[in-house]
Coordinates of C-alpha atoms in Angstrom, one line a residue:
X21 CA -20.6 -125.1 -226.9
X22 CA -23.0 -125.7 -229.8
X23 CA -21.6 -127.7 -232.7
X24 CA -19.9 -125.3 -235.1
X25 CA -20.4 -125.2 -238.8
X26 CA -17.3 -126.6 -240.6
X27 CA -16.2 -125.0 -243.8
X28 CA -13.6 -126.8 -245.9
X29 CA -11.9 -124.9 -248.7
X30 CA -10.8 -127.5 -251.2
X31 CA -13.5 -129.9 -250.1
X32 CA -13.5 -131.9 -253.3
X33 CA -9.9 -132.9 -253.0
X34 CA -8.9 -136.2 -251.4
X35 CA -8.1 -134.9 -248.0
X36 CA -11.0 -132.4 -248.2
X37 CA -13.4 -135.3 -248.8
X38 CA -11.8 -137.3 -246.1
X39 CA -12.3 -134.6 -243.4
X40 CA -15.8 -133.8 -244.7
X41 CA -16.7 -137.3 -244.0
X42 CA -14.9 -137.2 -240.7
X43 CA -16.8 -134.2 -239.4
X44 CA -20.1 -135.4 -240.7
X45 CA -19.6 -138.8 -238.9
X46 CA -19.1 -136.7 -235.7
X47 CA -22.4 -134.9 -236.2
X48 CA -21.1 -131.6 -237.7
X49 CA -22.7 -129.7 -240.6
X50 CA -20.1 -129.2 -243.3
X51 CA -20.0 -126.7 -246.2
X52 CA -17.3 -126.7 -248.9
X53 CA -15.9 -124.7 -251.7
X54 CA -13.8 -125.8 -254.6
X55 CA -13.7 -125.6 -258.4
X56 CA -17.3 -125.5 -259.7
X57 CA -19.0 -125.4 -256.3
X58 CA -22.0 -123.2 -255.5
X59 CA -20.1 -121.5 -252.7
X60 CA -16.9 -119.5 -253.2
X61 CA -14.0 -119.5 -250.8
X62 CA -15.0 -116.1 -249.3
X63 CA -18.7 -117.3 -248.9
X64 CA -17.5 -120.4 -246.9
X65 CA -15.2 -118.2 -244.8
X66 CA -18.1 -115.9 -243.9
X67 CA -20.6 -118.7 -243.2
X68 CA -18.5 -121.3 -241.3
X69 CA -17.4 -121.2 -237.7
X70 CA -14.3 -123.3 -238.5
X71 CA -12.6 -122.7 -241.8
X72 CA -10.2 -125.4 -242.9
X73 CA -7.7 -124.9 -245.8
X74 CA -7.2 -128.1 -247.7
X75 CA -5.6 -127.0 -251.0
X76 CA -2.3 -127.9 -252.7
X77 CA 0.7 -126.7 -250.7
X78 CA 1.7 -124.1 -253.3
X79 CA -1.8 -122.5 -253.2
X80 CA -2.1 -122.6 -249.4
X81 CA -0.7 -119.2 -248.5
X82 CA -2.6 -117.5 -251.4
X83 CA -5.9 -118.9 -250.2
X84 CA -5.2 -118.1 -246.5
X85 CA -4.6 -114.4 -247.5
X86 CA -7.8 -114.4 -249.6
X87 CA -10.1 -115.7 -246.8
X88 CA -8.4 -114.5 -243.6
X89 CA -10.1 -111.1 -243.4
X90 CA -13.6 -112.7 -243.9
X91 CA -13.6 -115.2 -241.0
X92 CA -15.7 -114.5 -237.9
X93 CA -13.8 -113.1 -235.0
X94 CA -15.3 -115.8 -232.9
X95 CA -14.2 -118.5 -235.4
X96 CA -11.2 -120.6 -236.2
X97 CA -8.9 -120.7 -239.2
X98 CA -6.7 -123.8 -239.7
X99 CA -4.8 -125.6 -242.4
X100 CA -3.8 -129.3 -243.2
X101 CA -0.5 -128.7 -245.0
X102 CA 2.8 -130.5 -244.4
X103 CA 4.5 -127.3 -243.3
X104 CA 3.5 -124.8 -240.7
X105 CA 5.7 -121.7 -240.6
X106 CA 4.6 -120.0 -243.7
X107 CA 0.9 -120.8 -243.5
X108 CA 0.7 -119.8 -239.9
X109 CA 2.5 -116.6 -240.6
X110 CA -0.2 -115.8 -243.2
X111 CA -2.9 -116.6 -240.7
X112 CA -1.8 -113.8 -238.4
X113 CA -3.8 -111.4 -240.7
X114 CA -7.1 -112.9 -239.4
X115 CA -8.9 -111.6 -236.4
X116 CA -10.1 -115.1 -235.6
X117 CA -8.3 -117.8 -233.7
X118 CA -5.9 -119.9 -235.7
X119 CA -3.8 -123.1 -235.5
X120 CA -1.9 -125.5 -237.7
X121 CA -2.9 -129.1 -238.1
X122 CA -0.7 -131.7 -239.9
X123 CA -2.4 -135.2 -240.3
X124 CA 0.5 -137.6 -240.9
X125 CA -1.7 -140.0 -242.9
X126 CA -3.3 -140.2 -246.3
X127 CA -7.0 -140.2 -247.3
X128 CA -7.1 -144.0 -247.6
X129 CA -6.2 -144.7 -244.0
X130 CA -8.7 -145.3 -241.2
X131 CA -8.3 -142.4 -238.8
X132 CA -8.1 -144.5 -235.6
X133 CA -4.5 -144.9 -234.4
X134 CA -3.2 -142.3 -236.8
X135 CA -0.9 -139.4 -235.8
X136 CA -1.8 -135.7 -236.1
X137 CA 0.4 -132.8 -235.1
X138 CA -1.2 -129.6 -233.8
X139 CA 0.7 -126.3 -233.8
X140 CA -0.7 -123.7 -231.4
X141 CA -1.5 -120.3 -232.9
X142 CA -4.1 -118.0 -231.2
X143 CA -7.1 -119.1 -229.2
X144 CA -6.9 -121.9 -226.6
X145 CA -10.6 -122.7 -226.7
X146 CA -10.5 -123.9 -230.4
X147 CA -7.2 -125.6 -229.9
X148 CA -8.7 -127.7 -227.1
X149 CA -11.9 -128.4 -229.1
X150 CA -9.9 -129.9 -232.0
X151 CA -7.5 -131.8 -229.8
X152 CA -10.5 -133.4 -227.8
X153 CA -12.3 -134.2 -231.0
X154 CA -9.3 -136.0 -232.5
X155 CA -8.6 -137.8 -229.3
X156 CA -12.3 -138.9 -229.1
X157 CA -11.8 -140.5 -232.5
X158 CA -8.6 -142.3 -231.2
X159 CA -6.2 -140.1 -233.1
X160 CA -2.8 -139.7 -231.5
X161 CA -2.2 -136.0 -231.0
X162 CA 1.2 -134.4 -230.6
X163 CA 1.9 -130.7 -230.1
X164 CA 4.8 -128.8 -231.6
X165 CA 5.7 -125.1 -232.3
X166 CA 5.5 -124.3 -236.0
X167 CA 9.3 -123.9 -236.5
X168 CA 10.1 -127.1 -234.7
X169 CA 7.5 -128.9 -236.7
X170 CA 9.1 -127.9 -240.0
X171 CA 12.5 -128.9 -238.8
X172 CA 11.3 -132.4 -237.9
X173 CA 9.4 -132.8 -241.2
X174 CA 12.5 -131.9 -243.2
X175 CA 14.0 -135.1 -241.8
X176 CA 10.8 -137.3 -241.5
X177 CA 9.3 -136.4 -244.9
X178 CA 11.5 -134.4 -247.2
X179 CA 14.7 -136.4 -246.6
X180 CA 12.8 -139.7 -246.8
X181 CA 11.1 -138.9 -250.0
X182 CA 14.3 -137.5 -251.5
X183 CA 16.3 -140.7 -250.8
X184 CA 13.4 -142.9 -252.0
X185 CA 13.2 -141.0 -255.3
X186 CA 17.0 -140.9 -255.7
X187 CA 17.2 -144.7 -255.2
X188 CA 14.6 -145.4 -257.9
X189 CA 16.3 -142.9 -260.2
X190 CA 19.5 -144.8 -259.9
X191 CA 17.7 -148.0 -260.8
X192 CA 16.1 -146.3 -263.8
X193 CA 19.4 -145.1 -265.0
X194 CA 20.8 -148.6 -264.9
X195 CA 18.4 -149.4 -267.9
X196 CA 17.6 -152.7 -266.3
X197 CA 13.8 -153.3 -266.2
X198 CA 12.3 -153.2 -262.7
X199 CA 10.8 -156.7 -263.2
X200 CA 14.4 -158.0 -263.3
X201 CA 15.2 -156.5 -259.9
X202 CA 11.9 -157.8 -258.5
X203 CA 12.6 -161.4 -259.8
X204 CA 15.8 -161.5 -257.7
X205 CA 14.5 -159.6 -254.7
X206 CA 15.2 -160.4 -251.0
X207 CA 12.2 -160.1 -248.6
X208 CA 13.6 -156.9 -247.2
X209 CA 14.3 -155.4 -250.6
X210 CA 10.7 -156.2 -251.6
X211 CA 9.4 -154.4 -248.5
X212 CA 11.6 -151.4 -249.4
X213 CA 10.3 -151.3 -252.9
X214 CA 6.7 -151.6 -251.7
X215 CA 7.1 -148.5 -249.6
X216 CA 8.8 -146.6 -252.4
X217 CA 6.2 -147.7 -254.9
X218 CA 3.5 -146.5 -252.6
X219 CA 5.0 -143.0 -252.7
X220 CA 5.6 -143.0 -256.4
X221 CA 2.0 -144.0 -257.0
X222 CA 0.8 -140.6 -255.7
X223 CA 0.8 -137.0 -256.8
X224 CA 4.3 -135.9 -257.9
X225 CA 3.4 -132.2 -257.2
X226 CA 2.6 -133.0 -253.6
X227 CA 6.0 -134.7 -253.1
X228 CA 7.9 -132.0 -254.9
X229 CA 6.3 -129.4 -252.7
X230 CA 7.1 -131.4 -249.6
X231 CA 10.8 -131.4 -250.5
X232 CA 11.0 -127.9 -251.9
X233 CA 8.7 -125.7 -249.8
X234 CA 10.0 -126.7 -246.4
X235 CA 12.5 -124.0 -245.4
X236 CA 14.6 -126.6 -243.6
X237 CA 14.8 -129.1 -246.4
X238 CA 17.9 -127.7 -248.2
X239 CA 20.1 -127.9 -245.1
X240 CA 18.9 -131.5 -244.3
X241 CA 19.4 -132.7 -247.9
X242 CA 22.9 -131.3 -248.1
X243 CA 23.8 -133.1 -244.8
X244 CA 22.4 -136.4 -246.3
X245 CA 24.5 -136.0 -249.5
X246 CA 27.6 -135.4 -247.4
X247 CA 26.9 -138.6 -245.5
X248 CA 26.5 -140.5 -248.8
X249 CA 29.8 -139.1 -250.0
X250 CA 31.6 -140.2 -246.8
X251 CA 30.1 -143.7 -247.1
X252 CA 30.9 -143.9 -250.8
X253 CA 34.5 -142.9 -250.1
X254 CA 35.0 -146.0 -247.9
X255 CA 33.8 -148.1 -250.8
X256 CA 36.1 -146.4 -253.3
X257 CA 39.0 -146.9 -250.9
X258 CA 37.9 -150.5 -250.0
X259 CA 38.0 -149.3 -246.4
X260 CA 36.2 -152.0 -244.4
X261 CA 37.0 -150.5 -241.1
X262 CA 35.7 -147.0 -242.1
X263 CA 32.5 -148.6 -243.5
X264 CA 31.9 -150.7 -240.4
X265 CA 32.6 -147.7 -238.2
X266 CA 29.9 -145.7 -239.8
X267 CA 27.6 -148.7 -239.6
X268 CA 28.3 -149.1 -235.9
X269 CA 27.8 -145.4 -235.2
X270 CA 24.4 -145.6 -236.9
X271 CA 23.3 -148.7 -235.0
X272 CA 24.4 -147.0 -231.7
X273 CA 22.4 -143.9 -232.6
X274 CA 19.3 -146.0 -233.2
X275 CA 20.0 -147.8 -229.8
X276 CA 17.1 -150.0 -228.7
X277 CA 15.0 -149.2 -231.7
X278 CA 17.1 -151.6 -233.8
X279 CA 15.7 -154.6 -231.9
X280 CA 12.1 -153.2 -232.0
X281 CA 12.4 -152.6 -235.8
X282 CA 13.6 -156.2 -236.3
X283 CA 10.7 -157.6 -234.4
X284 CA 8.1 -155.4 -236.1
X285 CA 9.5 -155.9 -239.6
X286 CA 9.7 -159.7 -239.1
X287 CA 6.1 -159.6 -238.1
X288 CA 5.2 -157.7 -241.2
X289 CA 7.3 -160.0 -243.4
X290 CA 5.7 -163.0 -241.8
X291 CA 2.2 -161.5 -242.5
X292 CA 3.1 -160.9 -246.1
X293 CA 4.5 -164.4 -246.4
X294 CA 8.0 -163.0 -247.2
X295 CA 9.9 -164.8 -244.5
X296 CA 13.6 -163.7 -244.7
X297 CA 16.3 -166.3 -244.7
X298 CA 18.0 -166.8 -241.4
X299 CA 21.5 -165.2 -241.1
X300 CA 24.2 -167.5 -242.4
X301 CA 27.2 -166.0 -240.6
X302 CA 27.2 -168.9 -238.1
X303 CA 25.7 -172.3 -238.2
X304 CA 25.9 -172.6 -234.4
X305 CA 22.6 -172.2 -232.6
X306 CA 22.4 -169.6 -229.8
X307 CA 20.4 -171.9 -227.6
X308 CA 18.8 -175.3 -227.2
X309 CA 15.2 -174.4 -227.9
X310 CA 13.8 -171.7 -230.2
X311 CA 11.2 -169.4 -228.5
X312 CA 9.5 -166.2 -229.4
X313 CA 11.5 -163.3 -227.9
X314 CA 12.7 -161.1 -226.7
X315 CA 13.4 -162.0 -223.1
X316 CA 10.5 -161.7 -220.6
X317 CA 7.6 -162.2 -223.1
X318 CA 4.9 -164.6 -222.1
X319 CA 6.5 -167.2 -224.3
X320 CA 9.7 -166.8 -222.4
X321 CA 7.8 -167.0 -219.1
X322 CA 6.1 -170.2 -220.2
X323 CA 9.5 -171.7 -221.1
X324 CA 11.0 -170.8 -217.8
X325 CA 8.1 -172.5 -216.0
X326 CA 8.4 -175.6 -218.2
X327 CA 12.2 -176.0 -218.3
X328 CA 14.0 -173.3 -216.2
X329 CA 17.5 -174.5 -217.0
X330 CA 17.3 -174.9 -220.8
X331 CA 19.1 -172.3 -222.9
X332 CA 16.6 -170.3 -225.1
X333 CA 17.3 -169.1 -228.6
X334 CA 15.1 -166.0 -228.8
X335 CA 13.6 -165.3 -232.3
X336 CA 11.3 -162.7 -233.7
X337 CA 8.5 -164.8 -235.4
X338 CA 6.7 -168.1 -235.2
X339 CA 7.9 -168.9 -238.7
X340 CA 11.5 -168.5 -237.5
X341 CA 10.9 -171.1 -234.8
X342 CA 9.8 -173.6 -237.4
X343 CA 12.7 -172.7 -239.7
X344 CA 15.3 -173.3 -237.0
X345 CA 13.9 -176.7 -236.2
X346 CA 13.6 -177.6 -239.9
X347 CA 17.2 -176.7 -240.5
X348 CA 18.4 -178.7 -237.5
X349 CA 19.8 -175.6 -235.7
X350 CA 17.8 -176.4 -232.6
X351 CA 16.1 -179.6 -231.6
X352 CA 13.0 -178.0 -230.0
X353 CA 10.8 -175.0 -230.3
X354 CA 8.1 -173.4 -228.2
X355 CA 5.2 -171.5 -229.8
X356 CA 1.7 -170.3 -228.7
X357 CA -1.0 -172.4 -230.2
X358 CA -4.2 -171.3 -228.5
X359 CA -5.6 -168.8 -226.0
X360 CA -8.6 -169.7 -223.8
X361 CA -10.3 -166.4 -224.8
X362 CA -9.2 -165.5 -228.3
X363 CA -8.8 -169.0 -229.8
X364 CA -6.2 -170.6 -232.0
X365 CA -3.0 -168.8 -233.2
X366 CA -3.3 -168.9 -236.9
X367 CA 0.4 -168.6 -237.7
X368 CA 1.2 -171.7 -235.7
X369 CA -1.6 -173.8 -237.3
X370 CA -0.3 -172.7 -240.8
X371 CA 3.3 -173.6 -240.0
X372 CA 2.3 -177.0 -238.5
X373 CA 0.4 -178.0 -241.6
X374 CA 3.2 -177.0 -244.0
X375 CA 6.2 -178.4 -242.1
X376 CA 7.3 -181.8 -241.0
X377 CA 7.3 -180.8 -237.3
X378 CA 5.5 -182.5 -234.5
X379 CA 3.8 -181.3 -231.3
X380 CA 5.6 -183.1 -228.5
X381 CA 3.7 -181.5 -225.6
X382 CA 1.3 -178.7 -224.8
X383 CA 1.8 -176.6 -221.7
X384 CA -0.3 -173.8 -220.2
X385 CA 0.7 -170.3 -219.0
X386 CA -1.7 -168.2 -217.0
X387 CA -1.9 -164.7 -218.5
X388 CA -2.2 -161.7 -216.2
X389 CA -2.1 -158.3 -217.8
X390 CA -1.2 -154.9 -216.4
X391 CA -1.5 -151.4 -217.7
X392 CA 2.0 -150.0 -217.6
X393 CA 3.5 -146.5 -218.1
X394 CA 6.4 -144.3 -217.0
X395 CA 4.4 -143.1 -214.0
X396 CA 0.9 -143.5 -212.4
X397 CA -1.6 -141.2 -214.2
X398 CA -5.4 -141.0 -214.3
X399 CA -6.9 -143.3 -216.9
X400 CA -8.5 -140.3 -218.5
X401 CA -5.1 -139.0 -219.6
X402 CA -4.1 -142.1 -221.6
X403 CA -4.1 -141.5 -225.4
X404 CA -2.1 -144.5 -226.7
X405 CA -2.0 -148.2 -225.8
X406 CA 0.8 -150.4 -227.2
X407 CA 0.7 -154.1 -227.0
X408 CA 0.8 -157.4 -229.0
X409 CA -2.6 -158.0 -230.7
X410 CA -3.5 -160.8 -228.4
X411 CA -3.3 -158.8 -225.1
X412 CA -5.2 -156.0 -226.8
X413 CA -8.0 -158.5 -227.5
X414 CA -7.8 -160.2 -224.1
X415 CA -8.3 -156.9 -222.3
X416 CA -10.7 -155.1 -224.7
X417 CA -13.5 -155.1 -222.0
X418 CA -11.3 -153.1 -219.7
X419 CA -10.2 -150.8 -222.5
X420 CA -13.7 -150.2 -223.8
X421 CA -14.9 -149.4 -220.3
X422 CA -12.1 -147.2 -218.9
X423 CA -9.9 -145.9 -221.8
X424 CA -12.1 -146.3 -224.9
X425 CA -10.8 -143.0 -226.4
X426 CA -7.2 -144.3 -226.5
X427 CA -5.7 -145.4 -229.8
X428 CA -4.7 -149.1 -229.8
X429 CA -1.4 -149.7 -231.6
X430 CA -0.4 -153.3 -232.2
X431 CA 3.3 -154.1 -232.0
X432 CA 5.4 -157.3 -232.3
X433 CA 5.4 -158.3 -228.6
X434 CA 4.5 -157.1 -225.2
X435 CA 8.2 -156.4 -224.6
X436 CA 8.3 -154.3 -227.7
X437 CA 5.4 -152.4 -226.3
X438 CA 7.3 -151.8 -223.0
X439 CA 10.4 -150.7 -224.8
X440 CA 8.4 -148.2 -226.9
X441 CA 6.8 -146.7 -223.8
X442 CA 10.2 -146.5 -222.0
X443 CA 11.8 -144.9 -225.1
X444 CA 9.0 -142.3 -225.7
X445 CA 8.8 -141.2 -222.1
X446 CA 5.3 -139.9 -222.5
X447 CA 2.8 -139.9 -219.7
X448 CA -0.1 -140.5 -222.1
X449 CA 1.4 -143.6 -223.7
X450 CA 1.0 -147.0 -222.0
X451 CA 1.7 -150.7 -222.7
X452 CA -0.3 -153.8 -221.8
X453 CA 2.2 -156.5 -220.6
X454 CA 3.0 -158.6 -217.7
X455 CA 3.7 -156.8 -214.4
X456 CA 6.9 -158.8 -214.0
X457 CA 8.3 -157.6 -217.3
X458 CA 7.2 -154.0 -216.5
X459 CA 9.3 -153.9 -213.4
X460 CA 12.4 -155.2 -215.3
X461 CA 12.0 -152.3 -217.8
X462 CA 11.8 -149.8 -214.9
X463 CA 8.2 -148.9 -215.7
X464 CA 5.2 -148.4 -213.3
X465 CA 2.1 -150.6 -213.1
X466 CA -0.8 -148.2 -213.4
X467 CA -3.4 -150.9 -213.0
X468 CA -2.9 -154.7 -212.5
X469 CA -5.1 -157.6 -213.6
X470 CA -6.9 -155.9 -216.5
X471 CA -7.5 -159.1 -218.4
X472 CA -11.2 -159.6 -219.1
X473 CA -11.2 -163.2 -217.7
X474 CA -9.1 -164.0 -214.7
X475 CA -8.7 -167.6 -215.9
X476 CA -7.1 -166.3 -219.1
X477 CA -4.6 -168.9 -220.2
X478 CA -2.4 -169.3 -223.3
X479 CA -1.4 -172.8 -224.4
X480 CA 2.1 -173.4 -225.9
X481 CA 3.2 -176.2 -228.1
X482 CA 6.6 -177.8 -227.6
X483 CA 7.8 -178.7 -231.1
X484 CA 10.2 -181.3 -232.4
X485 CA 11.4 -182.1 -235.8
X486 CA 12.3 -185.4 -237.6
X487 CA 9.0 -187.0 -236.6
X488 CA 7.0 -189.0 -239.2
X489 CA 3.8 -187.0 -239.2
X490 CA 2.1 -188.1 -242.4
X491 CA -0.6 -190.7 -241.9
X492 CA 1.1 -193.4 -244.0
X493 CA 3.8 -193.6 -241.3
X494 CA 1.3 -193.6 -238.4
X495 CA 0.8 -197.4 -238.7
X496 CA 4.0 -197.7 -236.7
X497 CA 4.0 -194.3 -234.9
X498 CA 6.4 -193.2 -232.2
X499 CA 5.6 -195.1 -229.0
X500 CA 3.8 -192.5 -226.8
X501 CA 1.8 -194.6 -224.4
X502 CA 1.1 -191.7 -222.1
X503 CA -0.3 -189.2 -224.7
X504 CA -4.0 -188.7 -224.4
X505 CA -4.8 -186.2 -227.1
X506 CA -4.1 -185.9 -230.8
X507 CA -4.2 -183.1 -233.3
X508 CA -4.7 -183.6 -237.0
X509 CA -5.2 -181.4 -240.1
X510 CA -6.6 -182.2 -243.6
X511 CA -8.0 -180.7 -246.8
X512 CA -10.3 -182.0 -249.6
X513 CA -9.6 -182.1 -253.3
X514 CA -12.7 -180.1 -253.9
X515 CA -15.8 -179.0 -252.1
X516 CA -18.7 -181.3 -252.2
X517 CA -21.8 -181.8 -250.1
X518 CA -21.3 -184.2 -247.2
X519 CA -17.5 -184.3 -247.4
X520 CA -16.9 -183.0 -243.9
X521 CA -19.9 -185.0 -242.5
X522 CA -18.3 -188.2 -243.8
X523 CA -15.1 -187.4 -241.9
X524 CA -16.9 -186.6 -238.7
X525 CA -18.9 -189.9 -239.1
X526 CA -15.6 -191.8 -238.9
X527 CA -15.0 -190.3 -235.5
X528 CA -18.5 -191.3 -234.3
X529 CA -18.3 -194.8 -235.7
X530 CA -15.1 -195.5 -233.9
X531 CA -16.1 -193.8 -230.7
X532 CA -13.4 -191.1 -230.8
X533 CA -14.4 -188.0 -229.0
X534 CA -13.6 -184.7 -230.8
X535 CA -12.7 -181.7 -228.6
X536 CA -12.2 -179.0 -231.3
X537 CA -12.8 -178.4 -235.0
X538 CA -12.0 -175.3 -237.0
X539 CA -11.0 -174.4 -240.6
X540 CA -8.6 -171.9 -242.1
X541 CA -7.7 -170.8 -245.6
X542 CA -4.7 -172.7 -246.9
X543 CA -1.9 -170.1 -246.8
X544 CA -0.2 -171.7 -249.8
X545 CA -3.3 -172.4 -252.1
X546 CA -5.9 -169.6 -252.6
X547 CA -9.5 -170.8 -252.3
X548 CA -8.6 -174.0 -250.4
X549 CA -9.4 -174.6 -246.8
X550 CA -7.6 -176.7 -244.2
X551 CA -9.6 -178.3 -241.3
X552 CA -8.0 -178.7 -237.9
X553 CA -9.3 -181.2 -235.4
X554 CA -8.3 -182.1 -231.8
X555 CA -9.6 -185.4 -230.3
X556 CA -9.2 -187.5 -227.2
X557 CA -7.1 -190.6 -227.8
X558 CA -3.7 -192.0 -228.5
X559 CA -2.7 -192.7 -232.1
X560 CA -1.5 -196.2 -231.0
X561 CA -5.0 -197.2 -230.0
X562 CA -6.8 -199.5 -232.5
X563 CA -10.0 -197.4 -232.7
X564 CA -8.0 -194.2 -233.4
X565 CA -5.9 -196.0 -236.0
X566 CA -9.0 -197.3 -237.7
X567 CA -10.7 -193.8 -237.7
X568 CA -7.6 -192.2 -239.2
X569 CA -7.3 -194.9 -241.8
X570 CA -10.9 -194.2 -242.9
X571 CA -10.4 -190.5 -243.0
X572 CA -7.2 -190.8 -245.1
X573 CA -9.2 -192.4 -247.9
X574 CA -11.7 -189.5 -247.8
X575 CA -9.4 -186.5 -248.0
X576 CA -6.7 -185.2 -250.3
X577 CA -4.1 -184.8 -247.5
X578 CA -4.2 -185.9 -243.9
X579 CA -1.5 -184.8 -241.4
X580 CA -1.1 -185.8 -237.8
X581 CA 0.3 -182.7 -236.1
X582 CA 1.0 -184.3 -232.7
X583 CA 0.0 -186.8 -230.0
X584 CA 0.6 -185.4 -226.5

């Protein structure tokens, strides 16, 4: 079919502009109407093949009734509102095809990987056209009847916004300035405030309409208030058992999502440099070595190959591995430090530089990746790919060649990806993970060995604490006669021409062979860079000692990360 002309009523609004740009990027001609535009709503309705209503919720039904009689019989009428029952009821007046579209994202988000819900109305040809166009742009498309859509949105949107606004209103009524709360925040509380602040930074009329206009909202909100009252009653009565019973029922309802949520939020907290304190309910370690979990990740597989009998303490982030060692709760840790295809793991480098923890040994783990789903399906049917960012990078050649249209959704681990696919039970959703872990989760390998390089290998650092890793202590370092490689990191007081060259000259003058050099921004000091160097040689050897002594005098801080 020839490319239709797109007409957007409300084309000067935020979402109107967003979808104008979207259709133009895809090669469509777009006309718009809005306040003070040359074309009126009716003129756009008559000229366009596809008419999209992108106006405030409380104006949507009125505008649909205005333009519905003027749309071509061969055309399409659709809306972008957060509800679907009342606008689609109004659309029935048109002779054209019609459908409901709800983009579950705002005008600041890139469209790739976002979710859009399509509600069928009349006309399968246009429905498939829009579905295919969105999928081509890597949008995740879900289909729902209008009534079911509104029921879900009452919980997903109306209830969420209601509880967020009520929480801040309670803070406001305390008459304590928000800055006071922020100054004593926990990482999780800060994340919660960030999400609520994001909502309250937007149009209040939009969020009022989302809560008020949905016919299912009132019932859902009343149910929420009842739950609040039941929970509050346990507090008034100091009923610990009643309170914990509700807590346990809620945790049971969330089922496996609790673990996934913990991993994903830990990843986000780590990224934001808001590392939560470890639980203090018990000082006893759960294992002998801290390793990135959950069970059956590549980190876990590397540990089993390295020391199969050791008891692992599975944690959710690289930062937590370092924290456990630093606090003496475990003696060792295992973290990924480099991949043969994608390079160094930045979180590990940052933590090594800022903590008194030593690389004891580096081990290798071959990485073989599989495309995994609930059943075998043609690759053309796949819409969503879940995995840790590293496997997504390590198989991007396969993805770009065979399933380029699929949205790529990064998650905390390959196991989290498998759990998500197993939980969603959708044929069009897959994970990239190890074939071994896939079988354990009861999933099917759709295609094995999808890594771009069959020699793909990840290197893991075995970590220990209580080592003297500052250079001043390296004069009498731990006796490691067998270690052949050393890693160091350093930074300069200020940038000046020739500083790095001078450091490299010390390696050359002392006949020390470097194998790697890279730099990263200092995660603690904005504007400062840290240089990381690997070289051949034992820190006990005279030429290495001499080179490091010279370098120490040329830099602001020098740290030996390990000799192994």
